[in-house]
CSV table of C-alpha atoms in Angstrom, one decimal:
chain,number,residue,atom,x,y,z
X,1,MET,CA,0.0,0.0,0.0
X,2,SER,CA,1.3,3.4,-0.9
X,3,VAL,CA,1.6,5.9,1.9
X,4,LEU,CA,0.0,8.6,-0.2
X,5,GLU,CA,-1.8,8.7,-3.5
X,6,LEU,CA,-3.1,11.7,-5.4
X,7,HIS,CA,-5.6,11.2,-8.2
X,8,ASP,CA,-6.3,13.9,-10.7
X,9,VAL,CA,-6.1,16.8,-8.1
X,10,HIS,CA,-7.3,20.2,-9.3
X,11,LYS,CA,-7.2,23.5,-7.4
X,12,SER,CA,-8.0,27.0,-8.3
X,13,PHE,CA,-7.8,30.3,-6.4
X,14,GLY,CA,-10.5,32.4,-8.0
X,15,ASP,CA,-9.7,32.4,-11.7
X,16,LEU,CA,-6.2,31.2,-11.2
X,17,LYS,CA,-5.8,27.5,-11.9
X,18,VAL,CA,-2.9,26.4,-9.6
X,19,LEU,CA,-3.1,22.7,-10.0
X,20,LYS,CA,-4.3,21.1,-13.3
X,21,GLY,CA,-4.6,17.4,-12.6
X,22,ILE,CA,-1.9,16.0,-10.4
X,23,ASN,CA,-1.4,12.3,-10.1
X,24,PHE,CA,1.3,10.6,-8.1
X,25,LYS,CA,2.1,8.1,-5.4
X,26,VAL,CA,4.6,8.0,-2.6
X,27,GLU,CA,5.8,4.6,-1.3
X,28,ARG,CA,7.2,4.0,2.2
X,29,GLY,CA,10.8,5.1,2.6
X,30,GLU,CA,10.8,7.3,-0.5
X,31,ILE,CA,12.2,10.8,-0.4
X,32,VAL,CA,10.4,12.7,-3.1
X,33,VAL,CA,11.8,16.1,-3.9
X,34,ILE,CA,9.5,18.5,-5.8
X,35,LEU,CA,11.3,21.1,-7.9
X,36,GLY,CA,10.1,23.8,-10.1
X,37,PRO,CA,9.9,27.6,-10.5
X,38,SER,CA,7.9,29.7,-8.1
X,39,GLY,CA,4.3,29.8,-8.9
X,40,ALA,CA,4.4,26.2,-10.2
X,41,GLY,CA,1.9,25.0,-7.5
X,42,LYS,CA,4.4,23.1,-5.4
X,43,SER,CA,3.4,24.6,-2.0
X,44,THR,CA,-0.3,24.3,-2.8
X,45,LEU,CA,0.2,20.7,-3.7
X,46,LEU,CA,1.9,20.0,-0.3
X,47,ARG,CA,-0.9,21.9,1.5
X,48,ILE,CA,-3.5,19.8,-0.2
X,49,MET,CA,-1.8,16.6,1.0
X,50,ASN,CA,-2.3,17.9,4.6
X,51,PHE,CA,-5.8,19.4,3.7
X,52,LEU,CA,-4.6,22.9,4.7
X,53,GLU,CA,-6.2,23.6,1.3
X,54,HIS,CA,-9.1,21.6,0.0
X,55,PRO,CA,-8.8,20.3,-3.6
X,56,ASP,CA,-11.6,21.4,-6.0
X,57,SER,CA,-11.7,17.9,-7.4
X,58,GLY,CA,-9.7,14.7,-7.4
X,59,GLN,CA,-8.8,12.4,-4.6
X,60,VAL,CA,-6.2,12.3,-1.8
X,61,VAL,CA,-5.6,8.8,-0.3
X,62,PHE,CA,-3.5,8.5,2.8
X,63,LEU,CA,-2.6,5.0,4.1
X,64,GLY,CA,-5.5,3.6,2.2
X,65,LYS,CA,-8.1,6.1,3.5
X,66,LYS,CA,-9.7,8.7,1.4
X,67,LEU,CA,-9.4,12.2,2.7
X,68,ASN,CA,-12.6,14.0,1.8
X,69,GLY,CA,-14.6,16.5,3.9
X,70,ASN,CA,-14.6,14.2,6.9
X,71,TYR,CA,-13.1,16.2,9.7
X,72,LYS,CA,-12.2,13.3,11.9
X,73,ILE,CA,-10.3,11.5,9.1
X,74,ILE,CA,-8.5,14.7,8.2
X,75,ARG,CA,-7.4,15.2,11.7
X,76,TRP,CA,-6.2,11.6,12.0
X,77,ALA,CA,-4.2,12.0,8.7
X,78,ARG,CA,-2.7,15.3,9.9
X,79,SER,CA,-1.5,13.8,13.2
X,80,LYS,CA,0.3,11.1,11.2
X,81,MET,CA,1.7,13.5,8.6
X,82,GLY,CA,4.4,15.9,9.9
X,83,PHE,CA,4.4,19.3,8.2
X,84,VAL,CA,7.5,21.6,8.3
X,85,PHE,CA,6.8,25.2,7.1
X,86,GLN,CA,8.9,27.7,5.4
X,87,HIS,CA,8.4,30.2,8.2
X,88,PHE,CA,8.7,27.6,11.0
X,89,ASN,CA,5.4,28.7,12.5
X,90,LEU,CA,6.5,27.9,16.1
X,91,PHE,CA,3.9,28.8,18.7
X,92,SER,CA,5.5,32.1,19.9
X,93,HIS,CA,3.9,31.9,23.4
X,94,LEU,CA,5.4,28.5,24.2
X,95,LYS,CA,9.0,27.5,25.1
X,96,ALA,CA,10.8,25.3,22.6
X,97,LEU,CA,10.1,22.2,24.8
X,98,ASP,CA,6.4,22.9,25.0
X,99,ASN,CA,6.2,23.6,21.3
X,100,VAL,CA,7.3,20.0,20.8
X,101,ALA,CA,5.2,18.6,23.6
X,102,ILE,CA,1.9,20.3,23.0
X,103,GLY,CA,0.9,18.0,20.1
X,104,LEU,CA,1.4,15.0,22.2
X,105,VAL,CA,-0.8,16.5,25.0
X,106,LYS,CA,-3.6,17.8,22.8
X,107,VAL,CA,-3.7,15.2,20.1
X,108,LYS,CA,-2.3,12.0,21.7
X,109,GLY,CA,-3.7,12.7,25.1
X,110,LYS,CA,-0.4,12.3,27.0
X,111,SER,CA,0.2,14.1,30.3
X,112,TRP,CA,2.4,17.2,30.1
X,113,HIS,CA,5.0,15.5,32.2
X,114,GLU,CA,5.3,12.5,29.8
X,115,ALA,CA,5.0,14.7,26.8
X,116,ARG,CA,7.9,16.9,27.9
X,117,GLU,CA,10.1,13.9,28.5
X,118,ILE,CA,9.4,12.7,25.0
X,119,ALA,CA,9.8,16.2,23.6
X,120,MET,CA,13.2,16.5,25.3
X,121,LYS,CA,14.4,13.4,23.4
X,122,TYR,CA,13.4,14.9,20.1
X,123,LEU,CA,15.1,18.2,21.0
X,124,GLU,CA,18.3,16.2,21.7
X,125,LYS,CA,17.9,14.5,18.4
X,126,VAL,CA,18.0,17.9,16.6
X,127,GLY,CA,20.8,19.1,18.8
X,128,LEU,CA,18.8,21.6,20.8
X,129,SER,CA,18.3,20.2,24.3
X,130,ASP,CA,20.1,23.2,25.7
X,131,LYS,CA,17.5,25.5,24.2
X,132,ALA,CA,14.5,23.7,25.6
X,133,GLN,CA,13.5,26.6,27.9
X,134,ASN,CA,14.0,29.3,25.2
X,135,TYR,CA,11.1,31.0,23.6
X,136,PRO,CA,11.0,31.0,19.7
X,137,SER,CA,12.0,34.7,19.7
X,138,GLN,CA,15.2,33.7,21.5
X,139,LEU,CA,16.3,31.2,18.8
X,140,SER,CA,18.0,31.7,15.5
X,141,GLY,CA,16.2,30.8,12.3
X,142,GLY,CA,18.0,27.5,11.9
X,143,GLN,CA,17.3,26.7,15.5
X,144,LYS,CA,13.6,27.5,15.1
X,145,GLN,CA,13.4,25.2,12.1
X,146,ARG,CA,15.1,22.4,14.0
X,147,VAL,CA,12.5,22.8,16.8
X,148,ALA,CA,9.8,22.7,14.2
X,149,ILE,CA,11.2,19.5,12.8
X,150,ALA,CA,11.4,18.1,16.4
X,151,ARG,CA,7.7,19.1,16.8
X,152,ALA,CA,6.8,17.1,13.7
X,153,LEU,CA,8.9,14.1,14.6
X,154,ALA,CA,7.5,13.9,18.2
X,155,MET,CA,4.1,12.9,16.7
X,156,GLU,CA,5.8,9.8,15.2
X,157,PRO,CA,4.5,10.6,11.7
X,158,GLU,CA,4.3,8.1,8.8
X,159,MET,CA,5.5,10.8,6.5
X,160,ILE,CA,6.9,14.3,6.7
X,161,LEU,CA,6.1,17.2,4.4
X,162,PHE,CA,8.7,19.9,4.1
X,163,ASP,CA,7.6,23.2,2.4
X,164,GLU,CA,10.8,25.1,1.4
X,165,PRO,CA,12.3,24.5,4.9
X,166,THR,CA,15.4,26.5,4.2
X,167,SER,CA,14.1,29.3,2.0
X,168,ALA,CA,13.6,31.7,4.9
X,169,LEU,CA,17.0,31.1,6.4
X,170,ASP,CA,20.2,33.0,6.4
X,171,PRO,CA,22.6,31.1,4.0
X,172,SER,CA,24.9,30.3,6.9
X,173,LEU,CA,22.1,28.5,8.8
X,174,VAL,CA,20.9,26.4,5.9
X,175,GLY,CA,23.5,23.7,6.6
X,176,GLU,CA,22.3,22.8,10.1
X,177,VAL,CA,18.7,22.2,8.9
X,178,LEU,CA,19.8,20.2,5.9
X,179,GLU,CA,22.0,18.1,8.2
X,180,VAL,CA,19.0,17.2,10.4
X,181,MET,CA,16.9,16.4,7.3
X,182,LYS,CA,19.7,14.1,5.9
X,183,SER,CA,19.8,12.2,9.2
X,184,LEU,CA,16.0,11.6,8.9
X,185,ALA,CA,16.6,10.3,5.4
X,186,ARG,CA,19.2,7.9,6.7
X,187,GLU,CA,16.6,6.5,9.1
X,188,GLY,CA,14.5,5.6,6.1
X,189,ARG,CA,11.7,8.0,6.8
X,190,THR,CA,9.2,8.9,4.1
X,191,MET,CA,9.6,12.5,3.1
X,192,ILE,CA,8.2,14.9,0.5
X,193,VAL,CA,10.4,18.0,0.2
X,194,VAL,CA,9.7,21.1,-1.8
X,195,THR,CA,13.0,22.9,-2.0
X,196,HIS,CA,15.4,24.9,-4.1
X,197,GLU,CA,18.4,23.2,-2.6
X,198,MET,CA,19.7,21.3,-5.6
X,199,GLY,CA,22.5,19.6,-3.7
X,200,PHE,CA,20.0,18.1,-1.3
X,201,ALA,CA,17.7,17.0,-4.1
X,202,LYS,CA,20.6,15.3,-5.9
X,203,SER,CA,22.3,13.6,-2.9
X,204,VAL,CA,19.3,12.7,-0.7
X,205,GLY,CA,16.2,12.5,-3.0
X,206,THR,CA,15.2,9.1,-4.3
X,207,ARG,CA,12.8,10.6,-6.8
X,208,ILE,CA,12.5,14.0,-8.4
X,209,ILE,CA,9.3,15.6,-9.5
X,210,TYR,CA,9.5,18.6,-11.7
X,211,MET,CA,6.4,20.8,-11.7
X,212,GLU,CA,5.5,23.8,-13.8
X,213,ASP,CA,2.3,25.7,-14.4
X,214,GLY,CA,0.2,23.3,-12.2
X,215,ARG,CA,1.4,20.1,-13.9
X,216,ILE,CA,4.0,17.5,-13.2
X,217,LEU,CA,6.3,17.6,-16.2
X,218,GLU,CA,8.9,15.1,-15.3
X,219,GLU,CA,9.3,12.3,-12.7
X,220,SER,CA,12.6,10.5,-12.5
X,221,GLY,CA,15.5,9.4,-10.3
X,222,PRO,CA,17.9,12.2,-9.2
X,223,THR,CA,20.9,11.2,-11.3
X,224,GLU,CA,18.8,10.8,-14.4
X,225,PHE,CA,17.0,14.1,-13.7
X,226,PHE,CA,20.1,16.2,-13.3
X,227,LYS,CA,22.1,14.5,-16.0
X,228,ASN,CA,19.6,14.2,-18.7
X,229,PRO,CA,16.1,15.6,-18.1
X,230,ARG,CA,13.7,14.4,-20.8
X,231,ASN,CA,11.4,17.4,-20.6
X,232,GLU,CA,12.6,20.5,-22.3
X,233,ARG,CA,11.4,22.9,-19.6
X,234,ALA,CA,12.9,20.8,-16.9
X,235,LYS,CA,16.2,20.9,-18.8
X,236,ARG,CA,16.1,24.6,-19.0
X,237,PHE,CA,15.3,24.8,-15.2
X,238,VAL,CA,18.3,22.6,-14.4
X,239,ASP,CA,20.6,24.5,-16.7
X,240,SER,CA,19.6,27.8,-15.2
X,241,ILE,CA,20.2,26.5,-11.7
X,242,LEU,CA,23.6,25.0,-12.6
X,243,GLU,CA,24.5,28.3,-14.3
X,244,ARG,CA,23.8,30.1,-11.2
X,245,VAL,CA,26.0,27.8,-9.2
X,246,ILE,CA,28.9,28.2,-11.5
M,18,MET,CA,28.9,49.0,35.1
M,19,CYS,CA,25.9,48.6,32.9
M,20,ARG,CA,23.8,47.7,35.9
M,21,ARG,CA,24.9,50.7,37.9
M,22,SER,CA,24.0,53.1,35.1
M,23,GLU,CA,20.6,51.4,34.8
M,24,GLY,CA,20.1,51.9,38.5
M,25,GLY,CA,21.1,55.5,38.1
M,26,MET,CA,18.5,56.0,35.4
M,27,LYS,CA,15.9,54.5,37.5
M,28,GLY,CA,16.8,56.7,40.5
M,29,PHE,CA,16.7,59.6,38.2
M,30,ARG,CA,13.3,58.6,36.9
M,31,ILE,CA,11.9,58.3,40.4
M,32,ALA,CA,13.3,61.7,41.4
M,33,ARG,CA,11.9,63.3,38.3
M,34,ARG,CA,8.4,61.8,39.1
M,35,LEU,CA,8.6,63.0,42.7
M,36,LEU,CA,9.5,66.5,41.5
M,37,THR,CA,6.6,66.5,39.0
M,38,ALA,CA,4.2,65.3,41.7
M,39,ALA,CA,5.4,68.0,44.1
M,40,GLY,CA,5.0,70.6,41.4
M,41,ILE,CA,1.4,69.6,40.6
M,42,PHE,CA,0.7,69.5,44.3
M,43,ALA,CA,2.0,73.0,44.9
M,44,LEU,CA,0.0,74.3,41.9
M,45,ALA,CA,-3.1,72.6,43.3
M,46,ALA,CA,-2.5,74.1,46.7
M,47,VAL,CA,-2.1,77.6,45.3
M,48,GLY,CA,-5.3,77.1,43.2
M,49,TYR,CA,-7.1,75.8,46.3
M,50,VAL,CA,-6.1,78.8,48.4
M,51,LEU,CA,-7.1,81.2,45.6
M,52,ILE,CA,-10.5,79.5,45.0
M,53,GLY,CA,-10.9,79.5,48.8
M,54,LYS,CA,-10.9,83.3,48.7
M,55,VAL,CA,-14.2,83.3,46.7
M,56,TYR,CA,-15.7,80.0,47.7
M,57,PRO,CA,-15.7,79.0,51.3
M,58,PHE,CA,-14.8,75.3,51.4
M,59,ASN,CA,-16.7,73.4,54.1
M,60,TRP,CA,-15.2,70.0,54.3
M,61,GLY,CA,-16.5,69.2,57.8
M,62,LEU,CA,-20.1,69.5,56.6
M,63,VAL,CA,-19.6,67.2,53.6
M,64,LEU,CA,-17.5,64.6,55.4
M,65,ARG,CA,-20.3,64.2,57.9
M,66,TYR,CA,-22.0,62.2,55.1
M,67,TYR,CA,-19.1,59.9,54.7
M,68,ARG,CA,-21.4,56.9,54.9
M,69,LEU,CA,-23.2,58.0,51.7
M,70,PHE,CA,-19.9,58.2,49.9
M,71,LEU,CA,-18.9,54.8,51.1
M,72,MET,CA,-22.2,53.3,50.0
M,73,GLY,CA,-21.8,55.0,46.6
M,74,LEU,CA,-18.3,53.7,46.3
M,75,PHE,CA,-19.5,50.2,47.1
M,76,VAL,CA,-22.3,50.3,44.5
M,77,THR,CA,-19.9,51.7,41.9
M,78,MET,CA,-17.4,49.0,42.5
M,79,LYS,CA,-20.0,46.3,42.5
M,80,ILE,CA,-21.7,47.4,39.2
M,81,SER,CA,-18.2,47.9,37.6
M,82,LEU,CA,-16.8,44.5,38.6
M,83,ILE,CA,-20.0,42.6,37.5
M,84,SER,CA,-20.1,44.6,34.3
M,85,ILE,CA,-16.4,44.0,33.6
M,86,VAL,CA,-16.9,40.2,33.8
M,87,ILE,CA,-20.1,40.2,31.8
M,88,SER,CA,-18.8,42.6,29.1
M,89,PHE,CA,-15.6,40.6,28.7
M,90,PHE,CA,-17.5,37.4,28.0
M,91,LEU,CA,-19.9,39.2,25.7
M,92,GLY,CA,-16.9,40.7,23.9
M,93,LEU,CA,-15.3,37.3,23.6
M,94,LEU,CA,-18.6,35.7,22.4
M,95,PHE,CA,-19.3,38.4,19.8
M,96,ALA,CA,-15.7,38.6,18.6
M,97,LEU,CA,-15.9,34.8,17.9
M,98,MET,CA,-19.2,35.4,16.1
M,99,ARG,CA,-17.6,38.1,14.0
M,100,LYS,CA,-14.8,35.7,13.1
M,101,SER,CA,-17.3,32.9,12.4
M,102,LYS,CA,-17.4,31.2,9.0
M,103,ILE,CA,-21.2,31.0,9.4
M,104,GLU,CA,-22.5,34.2,7.8
M,105,PHE,CA,-25.5,34.5,10.1
M,106,PHE,CA,-23.3,34.6,13.2
M,107,GLU,CA,-21.0,37.1,11.6
M,108,ASP,CA,-23.9,39.4,10.8
M,109,ILE,CA,-25.3,39.2,14.3
M,110,GLY,CA,-21.9,40.1,15.7
M,111,GLY,CA,-21.6,43.0,13.2
M,112,LEU,CA,-25.1,44.2,14.1
M,113,TYR,CA,-24.4,44.2,17.8
M,114,VAL,CA,-21.2,46.2,17.5
M,115,TRP,CA,-22.9,48.6,15.0
M,116,PHE,CA,-25.8,49.3,17.3
M,117,PHE,CA,-24.0,49.8,20.6
M,118,ARG,CA,-21.1,51.8,19.2
M,119,ASN,CA,-23.5,54.2,17.6
M,120,THR,CA,-25.9,54.7,20.5
M,121,PRO,CA,-25.0,57.0,23.5
M,122,LEU,CA,-24.6,55.0,26.7
M,123,LEU,CA,-27.0,57.4,28.4
M,124,VAL,CA,-29.7,56.4,25.9
M,125,VAL,CA,-28.8,52.7,26.3
M,126,ILE,CA,-29.3,53.0,30.1
M,127,LEU,CA,-32.6,54.8,29.7
M,128,LEU,CA,-33.8,52.3,27.1
M,129,THR,CA,-32.9,49.4,29.3
M,130,TYR,CA,-34.5,50.8,32.5
M,131,TYR,CA,-37.6,52.5,31.0
M,132,GLY,CA,-38.0,50.2,28.0
M,133,VAL,CA,-36.9,46.6,28.7
M,134,GLY,CA,-37.1,47.2,32.5
M,135,THR,CA,-40.8,47.9,32.4
M,136,ILE,CA,-41.5,44.7,30.4
M,137,VAL,CA,-39.4,42.2,32.4
M,138,ASN,CA,-39.3,44.2,35.7
M,139,LEU,CA,-35.6,45.1,36.1
M,140,ASP,CA,-34.4,47.0,39.2
M,141,ARG,CA,-32.1,50.0,38.8
M,142,PHE,CA,-29.0,48.0,39.6
M,143,TRP,CA,-29.5,45.2,37.1
M,144,ALA,CA,-30.7,47.5,34.4
M,145,SER,CA,-27.5,49.5,34.8
M,146,VAL,CA,-25.4,46.3,34.8
M,147,ILE,CA,-27.1,45.1,31.6
M,148,ALA,CA,-26.8,48.4,29.8
M,149,LEU,CA,-23.2,48.9,30.8
M,150,SER,CA,-22.2,45.4,29.9
M,151,LEU,CA,-23.9,45.4,26.5
M,152,PHE,CA,-22.5,48.9,25.7
M,153,GLU,CA,-18.9,48.2,26.7
M,154,GLY,CA,-19.1,44.6,25.3
M,155,ALA,CA,-19.3,46.1,21.8
M,156,TYR,CA,-16.0,47.9,22.2
M,157,ILE,CA,-14.4,44.8,23.8
M,158,THR,CA,-15.7,42.8,20.9
M,159,GLU,CA,-13.6,44.9,18.6
M,160,ILE,CA,-10.6,44.8,20.9
M,161,ILE,CA,-10.6,41.0,21.1
M,162,ARG,CA,-11.3,40.7,17.4
M,163,SER,CA,-8.2,42.7,16.5
M,164,GLY,CA,-6.3,40.6,19.1
M,165,ILE,CA,-7.4,37.4,17.3
M,166,GLU,CA,-6.5,38.8,13.9
M,167,ALA,CA,-3.0,39.6,15.1
M,168,VAL,CA,-2.2,36.0,15.8
M,169,PRO,CA,0.0,34.7,13.0
M,170,LYS,CA,-2.0,32.6,10.5
M,171,GLY,CA,1.0,30.2,10.2
M,172,GLU,CA,0.8,29.3,13.9
M,173,ILE,CA,-2.9,28.3,13.4
M,174,GLU,CA,-1.9,26.2,10.4
M,175,ALA,CA,0.9,24.6,12.4
M,176,ALA,CA,-1.6,23.6,15.1
M,177,LYS,CA,-4.0,22.2,12.5
M,178,SER,CA,-1.2,20.3,10.9
M,179,LEU,CA,-0.5,18.5,14.2
M,180,GLY,CA,-4.2,17.3,14.2
M,181,PHE,CA,-5.7,19.9,16.6
M,182,THR,CA,-9.5,20.3,16.6
M,183,ASN,CA,-10.7,23.8,15.9
M,184,PHE,CA,-11.5,24.3,19.6
M,185,GLN,CA,-7.9,23.2,20.5
M,186,VAL,CA,-6.5,25.6,18.0
M,187,PHE,CA,-8.5,28.4,19.6
M,188,ALA,CA,-7.9,27.4,23.2
M,189,SER,CA,-4.2,26.6,23.0
M,190,VAL,CA,-2.9,28.9,20.3
M,191,VAL,CA,-5.3,31.8,19.4
M,192,PHE,CA,-6.7,32.7,22.8
M,193,PRO,CA,-3.5,32.8,24.8
M,194,GLN,CA,-1.8,35.0,22.3
M,195,SER,CA,-4.7,37.3,21.4
M,196,ILE,CA,-5.4,38.0,25.0
M,197,ARG,CA,-1.8,39.1,25.5
M,198,ILE,CA,-2.1,41.4,22.5
M,199,ALA,CA,-5.5,42.7,23.6
M,200,LEU,CA,-4.6,43.3,27.3
M,201,PRO,CA,-3.5,46.9,27.2
M,202,PRO,CA,-6.6,48.2,25.3
M,203,LEU,CA,-8.8,45.9,27.3
M,204,ILE,CA,-7.6,47.5,30.6
M,205,GLY,CA,-8.2,50.9,29.0
M,206,GLN,CA,-11.8,49.8,28.2
M,207,PHE,CA,-12.3,48.6,31.8
M,208,VAL,CA,-11.2,52.0,33.1
M,209,SER,CA,-13.7,53.6,30.7
M,210,LEU,CA,-16.4,51.3,32.0
M,211,ILE,CA,-15.8,52.3,35.6
M,212,LYS,CA,-16.0,56.0,34.7
M,213,ASP,CA,-19.1,55.4,32.4
M,214,SER,CA,-20.9,53.7,35.4
M,215,SER,CA,-21.4,57.3,36.7
M,216,LEU,CA,-24.1,57.7,34.0
M,217,ALA,CA,-26.3,55.2,35.9
M,218,SER,CA,-27.0,58.1,38.2
M,219,ILE,CA,-29.6,59.2,35.6
M,220,ILE,CA,-31.9,56.4,36.7
M,221,ALA,CA,-31.2,57.3,40.3
M,222,LEU,CA,-29.0,54.3,41.0
M,223,GLY,CA,-27.2,55.1,44.3
M,224,GLU,CA,-23.7,54.9,43.0
M,225,LEU,CA,-20.9,57.4,43.6
M,226,THR,CA,-22.0,60.2,41.3
M,227,MET,CA,-25.6,60.0,42.5
M,228,MET,CA,-24.5,60.1,46.1
M,229,ALA,CA,-22.3,63.1,45.5
M,230,ARG,CA,-25.3,64.9,44.0
M,231,GLN,CA,-27.4,64.0,47.1
M,232,VAL,CA,-24.7,65.2,49.5
M,233,GLY,CA,-24.4,68.3,47.4
M,234,THR,CA,-28.1,69.1,47.6
M,235,ARG,CA,-28.3,68.4,51.3
M,236,THR,CA,-25.3,70.5,52.3
M,237,LEU,CA,-25.2,73.0,49.4
M,238,ALA,CA,-21.5,72.0,49.2
M,239,SER,CA,-21.6,70.5,45.7
M,240,PHE,CA,-18.0,71.5,44.9
M,241,GLU,CA,-16.6,69.6,47.8
M,242,SER,CA,-18.6,66.5,47.3
M,243,TYR,CA,-17.8,66.3,43.6
M,244,LEU,CA,-14.1,66.8,44.3
M,245,ILE,CA,-14.3,63.8,46.7
M,246,VAL,CA,-16.0,61.7,44.1
M,247,ALA,CA,-13.5,62.7,41.4
M,248,PHE,CA,-10.7,61.6,43.8
M,249,LEU,CA,-12.4,58.3,44.5
M,250,TYR,CA,-12.9,57.5,40.7
M,251,ILE,CA,-9.2,58.3,40.2
M,252,ALA,CA,-8.3,56.0,43.0
M,253,ILE,CA,-10.3,53.0,41.6
M,254,THR,CA,-9.1,53.4,38.0
M,255,THR,CA,-5.5,53.9,39.1
M,256,ILE,CA,-5.7,50.6,41.0
M,257,ILE,CA,-7.2,48.8,37.9
M,258,SER,CA,-4.5,50.3,35.6
M,259,THR,CA,-1.7,49.3,37.9
M,260,LEU,CA,-3.1,45.7,38.2
M,261,GLY,CA,-3.3,45.7,34.4
M,262,ARG,CA,0.3,46.7,34.0
M,263,TYR,CA,1.3,44.1,36.5
M,264,LEU,CA,-0.6,41.4,34.6
M,265,GLU,CA,1.0,42.6,31.4
M,266,ARG,CA,4.4,42.1,32.8
M,267,ARG,CA,3.6,38.7,34.3
M,268,LEU,CA,2.2,37.5,30.9
M,269,ALA,CA,4.9,39.0,28.7
M,270,ILE,CA,6.7,36.6,26.3
M,271,PRO,CA,10.3,37.4,25.6
């Protein structure tokens, strides 16, 4: 059984068609990297997987269950799907430790005491146990994003969605977040990553999806994609990125 | 070094405040003496009625405290309605705010006492509480609404993405943050409420202002009794503001 399946998903915002029939599947242990120019619909696609946006038509199936309007099933799916945002979205009134613990308390019904013990383990995992008592405003961007990853991990998700997790970071802080993401990849976690970090896509991704104008234009392994993209527009995208690097 | 200079600043600030207070006091004293030349103050006569002032103070505090609690919950309720996805609730919230922000409190009190009060038999006290709560609740609705709107959308999405119910999103993320944002204007509104309660004297509720008028008519020393009342209002509102500032500091997030 696939972890996630999307069947012919369409989405418009007013007159603007953002997604024009998206089909794809994610198997357990896959690390799918979604590439494409801004405005291609990558973020919307990710948000639809978590039902932060509702698709206009089409089907999202998570662990064999159809996500439709049913609020209970959506909440169940969200609790098993981690979501890491571009702008971290930590709860600014809670300390780092409680940011990680609160999901366990509210959704999994654990006591605060137990939840904090678990949260501490995940903060250790992302290398931030010494910042447990800090509020988000007292953390750097990279640290905030690592807390956000710990918050997602603590729920023991079946799959984690990353929406441009390093785009809002100072270049010098990108490395520490990518390092944590690589360690998750080594654990064999299922991940879907929207990013502009080509190095990460190439070395960590198991599959690349290239999107443009609301459609998936190419789907291939990372080596194949970067060496010899079949689609003309994907090729231009790769070239432009490589040019910028050189 | 840094600490010492900070301490110096604080000492300076206190000294400056004391100086200001002394200046104002001196001015007031001069004014008092000058006025005393044309208006013979008779404090002894007025203070003989100290019981009436205390009764009035008690009623003012009682009506204010009850109205503060009710208007806060009304404000919370209607703010939620205004933010509701259900259009009907949204409209009701809008209508409520529109009506009470565009009607003078004096008229609201008269309407409640002589209108609603004659139908369902309200006494002066509860008519005043209801009028004051409904009126101030409209302003509190807007204060809480803007507090809710100031909570970052991303944090709401983060809570949803963890699997929170809508109620949990509100109770754990939106409310604790919006109340911190809304606290300073909220305290200001409570201070207004206390002062506005003086308008209940129009329906002869025996609160502070009403009592001052009574003492004034009995003793013909209105100036003195209203001065006392002004001082008592300032005392209550200053206490509320100070409590508010303390609460603000306690709840502050770094």
